[in-house]
């Protein structure tokens, strides 16, 4: 009787240990598969900066046509240009560059893809110092005075392109300075997402900012003026 009892107890312990190991493995697999679900987030917006500047100096970013137009505005009409744009920092979690590496139960390394910068020109206006009023940057009267009746679609596109180039140059000057804040915001956001998926520890590896790419878009107000 004692021998039979010992055998039953041994079998019970073996089943219990096997159950614990199976449950632990299943739990780890479940967490990992759920962490992989982070890819479904797609484009993750982690940081946004909005800036407004008064353009007082013309540089090469405006191109010859843009500089000629704006220089004429400054010198002949005594107007100042107010330039508004925003930069949104995103990570595309669907790309293969986003890697999730399990280092232990509930612990992962996230190798981040390059940061993608969305640059949006929100508005461009001229401030008429003599009359203390704001004017659209492509006001027909100004264009007719500058170009006569020959203002074409190509001319308009040149001015819009010049504004886009200027926004990109200004944004690029800010991006490197903001990289640490962007990465800190990305960590905070992904930590919250990872914890909701059951991850206990996340370590991040970021790619250099220099590998990033930028996209410039034109806001509705600027399009309307154009």
Short mmCIF file of C-alpha atoms in Angstrom, two decimals:
data_model
loop_
_atom_site.label_atom_id
_atom_site.label_comp_id
_atom_site.label_asym_id
_atom_site.label_seq_id
_atom_site.Cartn_x
_atom_site.Cartn_y
_atom_site.Cartn_z
CA UNK A 1 0.00 0.00 0.00
CA UNK A 2 2.84 2.34 0.87
CA UNK A 3 4.59 1.59 -2.43
CA UNK A 4 1.39 2.29 -4.42
CA UNK A 5 0.89 5.55 -2.59
CA UNK A 6 4.45 6.59 -3.38
CA UNK A 7 3.96 5.80 -7.08
CA UNK A 8 0.74 7.82 -7.21
CA UNK A 9 2.42 10.76 -5.50
CA UNK A 10 5.38 10.59 -7.90
CA UNK A 11 3.04 10.56 -10.89
CA UNK A 12 1.13 13.50 -9.44
CA UNK A 13 4.31 15.52 -9.00
CA UNK A 14 5.43 14.70 -12.55
CA UNK A 15 2.08 15.81 -14.00
CA UNK A 16 2.17 19.02 -11.93
CA UNK A 17 5.70 19.90 -13.10
CA UNK A 18 4.78 19.14 -16.71
CA UNK A 19 1.66 21.31 -16.39
CA UNK A 20 3.68 24.21 -14.96
CA UNK A 21 6.24 24.01 -17.75
CA UNK A 22 3.56 23.80 -20.42
CA UNK A 23 1.64 26.72 -18.97
CA UNK A 24 4.83 28.80 -18.70
CA UNK A 25 5.75 28.07 -22.32
CA UNK A 26 2.23 28.84 -23.50
CA UNK A 27 2.24 32.10 -21.55
CA UNK A 28 5.56 33.14 -23.08
CA UNK A 29 4.33 32.26 -26.56
CA UNK A 30 1.13 34.20 -26.01
CA UNK A 31 2.96 37.31 -24.85
CA UNK A 32 5.40 37.15 -27.77
CA UNK A 33 2.65 36.71 -30.34
CA UNK A 34 0.79 39.61 -28.77
CA UNK A 35 3.91 41.79 -28.85
CA UNK A 36 4.17 40.99 -32.56
CA UNK A 37 0.72 42.54 -32.79
CA UNK A 38 2.37 45.93 -32.23
CA UNK A 39 3.08 45.92 -35.95
CA UNK A 40 -0.63 46.39 -36.56
CA UNK A 41 -0.29 49.90 -35.12
CA UNK A 42 1.23 50.93 -38.46
CA UNK A 43 2.42 54.54 -38.51
CA UNK A 44 3.05 55.50 -34.89
CA UNK A 45 3.03 59.26 -34.28
CA UNK A 46 5.23 60.03 -31.26
CA UNK A 47 6.02 63.74 -31.40
CA UNK A 48 4.79 66.92 -33.07
CA UNK A 49 6.27 70.41 -33.10
CA UNK A 50 4.57 73.54 -34.40
CA UNK A 51 6.49 76.67 -35.32
CA UNK A 52 5.76 80.14 -36.64
CA UNK A 53 8.51 82.36 -37.95
CA UNK A 54 8.86 85.77 -39.53
CA UNK A 55 11.09 85.46 -42.57
CA UNK A 56 13.49 88.38 -42.66
CA UNK A 57 16.35 86.86 -44.65
CA UNK A 58 16.20 85.00 -47.94
CA UNK A 59 18.48 82.03 -48.43
CA UNK A 60 19.13 79.49 -51.17
CA UNK A 61 16.23 77.29 -50.00
CA UNK A 62 13.78 79.62 -51.77
CA UNK A 63 15.40 79.22 -55.17
CA UNK A 64 15.92 82.03 -57.66
CA UNK A 65 12.23 82.51 -58.49
CA UNK A 66 11.10 82.51 -54.85
CA UNK A 67 13.88 84.87 -53.76
CA UNK A 68 13.05 87.26 -56.60
CA UNK A 69 9.35 87.37 -55.65
CA UNK A 70 9.92 87.73 -51.92
CA UNK A 71 12.71 90.27 -52.33
CA UNK A 72 10.33 92.37 -54.42
CA UNK A 73 7.66 92.06 -51.69
CA UNK A 74 10.08 93.17 -48.99
CA UNK A 75 11.65 96.05 -50.87
CA UNK A 76 8.67 97.42 -52.83
CA UNK A 77 5.70 96.66 -50.58
CA UNK A 78 7.42 96.80 -47.18
CA UNK A 79 5.78 93.56 -46.03
CA UNK A 80 7.02 90.84 -43.69
CA UNK A 81 6.36 87.16 -44.35
CA UNK A 82 4.87 84.95 -41.62
CA UNK A 83 5.57 81.27 -42.19
CA UNK A 84 3.79 78.53 -40.19
CA UNK A 85 4.62 74.83 -40.39
CA UNK A 86 4.61 71.72 -38.24
CA UNK A 87 6.78 68.61 -38.07
CA UNK A 88 5.28 65.28 -37.08
CA UNK A 89 7.63 62.44 -36.15
CA UNK A 90 6.44 58.92 -37.03
CA UNK A 91 7.70 55.34 -36.96
CA UNK A 92 6.36 52.78 -39.42
CA UNK A 93 5.99 49.62 -37.34
CA UNK A 94 4.95 47.57 -40.39
CA UNK A 95 8.35 47.77 -42.03
CA UNK A 96 10.90 44.97 -41.77
CA UNK A 97 13.27 47.41 -40.09
CA UNK A 98 11.12 47.12 -36.96
CA UNK A 99 12.45 44.06 -35.10
CA UNK A 100 11.11 42.44 -31.93
CA UNK A 101 13.69 40.23 -30.21
CA UNK A 102 12.77 38.17 -27.15
CA UNK A 103 15.58 38.07 -24.56
CA UNK A 104 13.72 36.35 -21.73
CA UNK A 105 10.24 35.83 -20.26
CA UNK A 106 8.42 39.11 -20.83
CA UNK A 107 11.64 40.89 -21.90
CA UNK A 108 12.20 42.23 -25.43
CA UNK A 109 14.52 44.39 -27.49
CA UNK A 110 12.76 46.65 -30.00
CA UNK A 111 14.96 47.68 -32.91
CA UNK A 112 13.23 50.77 -34.23
CA UNK A 113 12.93 51.68 -37.92
CA UNK A 114 14.15 55.06 -39.18
CA UNK A 115 12.01 58.00 -38.10
CA UNK A 116 9.75 59.47 -40.78
CA UNK A 117 9.16 63.22 -40.72
CA UNK A 118 5.88 64.68 -41.95
CA UNK A 119 6.39 68.39 -42.68
CA UNK A 120 3.17 70.31 -43.20
CA UNK A 121 3.02 73.95 -44.27
CA UNK A 122 -0.02 75.20 -42.40
CA UNK A 123 -0.14 78.79 -43.60
CA UNK A 124 1.85 81.57 -45.24
CA UNK A 125 0.86 85.21 -44.94
CA UNK A 126 2.30 88.66 -45.46
CA UNK A 127 2.04 91.33 -42.81
CA UNK A 128 1.45 94.78 -44.30
CA UNK A 129 3.28 97.03 -41.86
CA UNK A 130 1.88 100.21 -43.39
CA UNK A 131 -1.75 99.17 -43.00
CA UNK A 132 -1.31 96.74 -40.09
CA UNK A 133 -3.09 93.83 -41.76
CA UNK A 134 -2.44 90.25 -42.81
CA UNK A 135 -2.64 89.25 -46.47
CA UNK A 136 -2.51 85.88 -48.27
CA UNK A 137 0.94 85.23 -49.68
CA UNK A 138 -0.37 84.69 -53.23
CA UNK A 139 -2.72 87.67 -53.28
CA UNK A 140 -3.74 88.29 -56.93
CA UNK A 141 -2.98 92.02 -56.73
CA UNK A 142 0.55 91.29 -55.55
CA UNK A 143 1.11 88.68 -58.23
CA UNK A 144 -0.22 90.90 -60.98
CA UNK A 145 2.02 93.74 -59.83
CA UNK A 146 5.03 91.43 -59.77
CA UNK A 147 4.40 89.30 -62.86
CA UNK A 148 1.82 91.30 -64.77
CA UNK A 149 -0.99 89.39 -66.42
CA UNK A 150 1.32 86.53 -67.29
CA UNK A 151 1.07 84.64 -63.97
CA UNK A 152 0.73 81.01 -65.04
CA UNK A 153 0.10 77.69 -63.34
CA UNK A 154 3.81 76.99 -63.69
CA UNK A 155 4.68 80.23 -61.87
CA UNK A 156 2.29 79.35 -59.06
CA UNK A 157 3.79 75.88 -58.73
CA UNK A 158 7.26 77.43 -58.57
CA UNK A 159 6.26 79.57 -55.60
CA UNK A 160 4.61 76.66 -53.80
CA UNK A 161 7.68 74.50 -54.48
CA UNK A 162 9.92 77.27 -53.12
CA UNK A 163 7.84 77.38 -49.92
CA UNK A 164 8.09 73.58 -49.59
CA UNK A 165 11.85 73.66 -49.98
CA UNK A 166 12.16 76.37 -47.35
CA UNK A 167 9.99 74.39 -44.91
CA UNK A 168 12.12 71.30 -45.45
CA UNK A 169 15.35 73.22 -44.85
CA UNK A 170 14.01 74.81 -41.68
CA UNK A 171 12.63 71.49 -40.43
CA UNK A 172 15.91 69.67 -41.05
CA UNK A 173 17.69 72.29 -38.96
CA UNK A 174 15.38 71.44 -36.04
CA UNK A 175 15.22 67.66 -36.40
CA UNK A 176 18.68 66.80 -35.04
CA UNK A 177 18.13 69.05 -32.02
CA UNK A 178 14.87 67.27 -31.22
CA UNK A 179 16.06 63.66 -31.66
CA UNK A 180 16.46 62.95 -27.93
CA UNK A 181 12.96 64.28 -27.16
CA UNK A 182 11.48 62.26 -30.03
CA UNK A 183 13.13 59.03 -28.83
CA UNK A 184 12.01 59.65 -25.25
CA UNK A 185 8.43 60.14 -26.43
CA UNK A 186 8.63 56.97 -28.56
CA UNK A 187 9.86 54.96 -25.55
CA UNK A 188 7.07 56.24 -23.34
CA UNK A 189 4.41 55.46 -25.95
CA UNK A 190 5.71 51.97 -26.78
CA UNK A 191 6.23 51.09 -23.11
CA UNK A 192 2.54 51.75 -22.51
CA UNK A 193 1.56 49.67 -25.54
CA UNK A 194 3.97 46.85 -24.63
CA UNK A 195 2.75 46.65 -21.03
CA UNK A 196 -0.84 46.40 -22.21
CA UNK A 197 0.31 43.40 -24.26
CA UNK A 198 1.95 41.77 -21.23
CA UNK A 199 5.60 42.74 -21.78
CA UNK A 200 7.51 43.43 -18.57
CA UNK A 201 10.76 44.85 -19.93
CA UNK A 202 11.46 46.69 -23.20
CA UNK A 203 14.87 47.86 -24.43
CA UNK A 204 15.06 50.17 -27.44
CA UNK A 205 17.63 50.50 -30.21
CA UNK A 206 17.19 53.55 -32.45
CA UNK A 207 18.66 54.11 -35.87
CA UNK A 208 20.64 57.31 -36.54
CA UNK A 209 18.53 60.31 -37.50
CA UNK A 210 20.57 60.67 -40.68
CA UNK A 211 18.81 57.65 -42.17
CA UNK A 212 15.43 59.30 -41.84
CA UNK A 213 13.37 60.56 -44.75
CA UNK A 214 11.01 63.53 -44.93
CA UNK A 215 7.78 64.29 -46.75
CA UNK A 216 6.51 67.85 -47.30
CA UNK A 217 2.80 68.57 -47.67
CA UNK A 218 0.89 71.80 -48.21
CA UNK A 219 -1.89 72.84 -45.85
CA UNK A 220 -5.40 73.73 -46.99
CA UNK A 221 -4.95 77.45 -46.38
CA UNK A 222 -1.86 77.56 -48.57
CA UNK A 223 -3.58 75.57 -51.32
CA UNK A 224 -6.57 77.89 -51.19
CA UNK A 225 -4.30 80.90 -51.57
CA UNK A 226 -2.62 79.21 -54.51
#
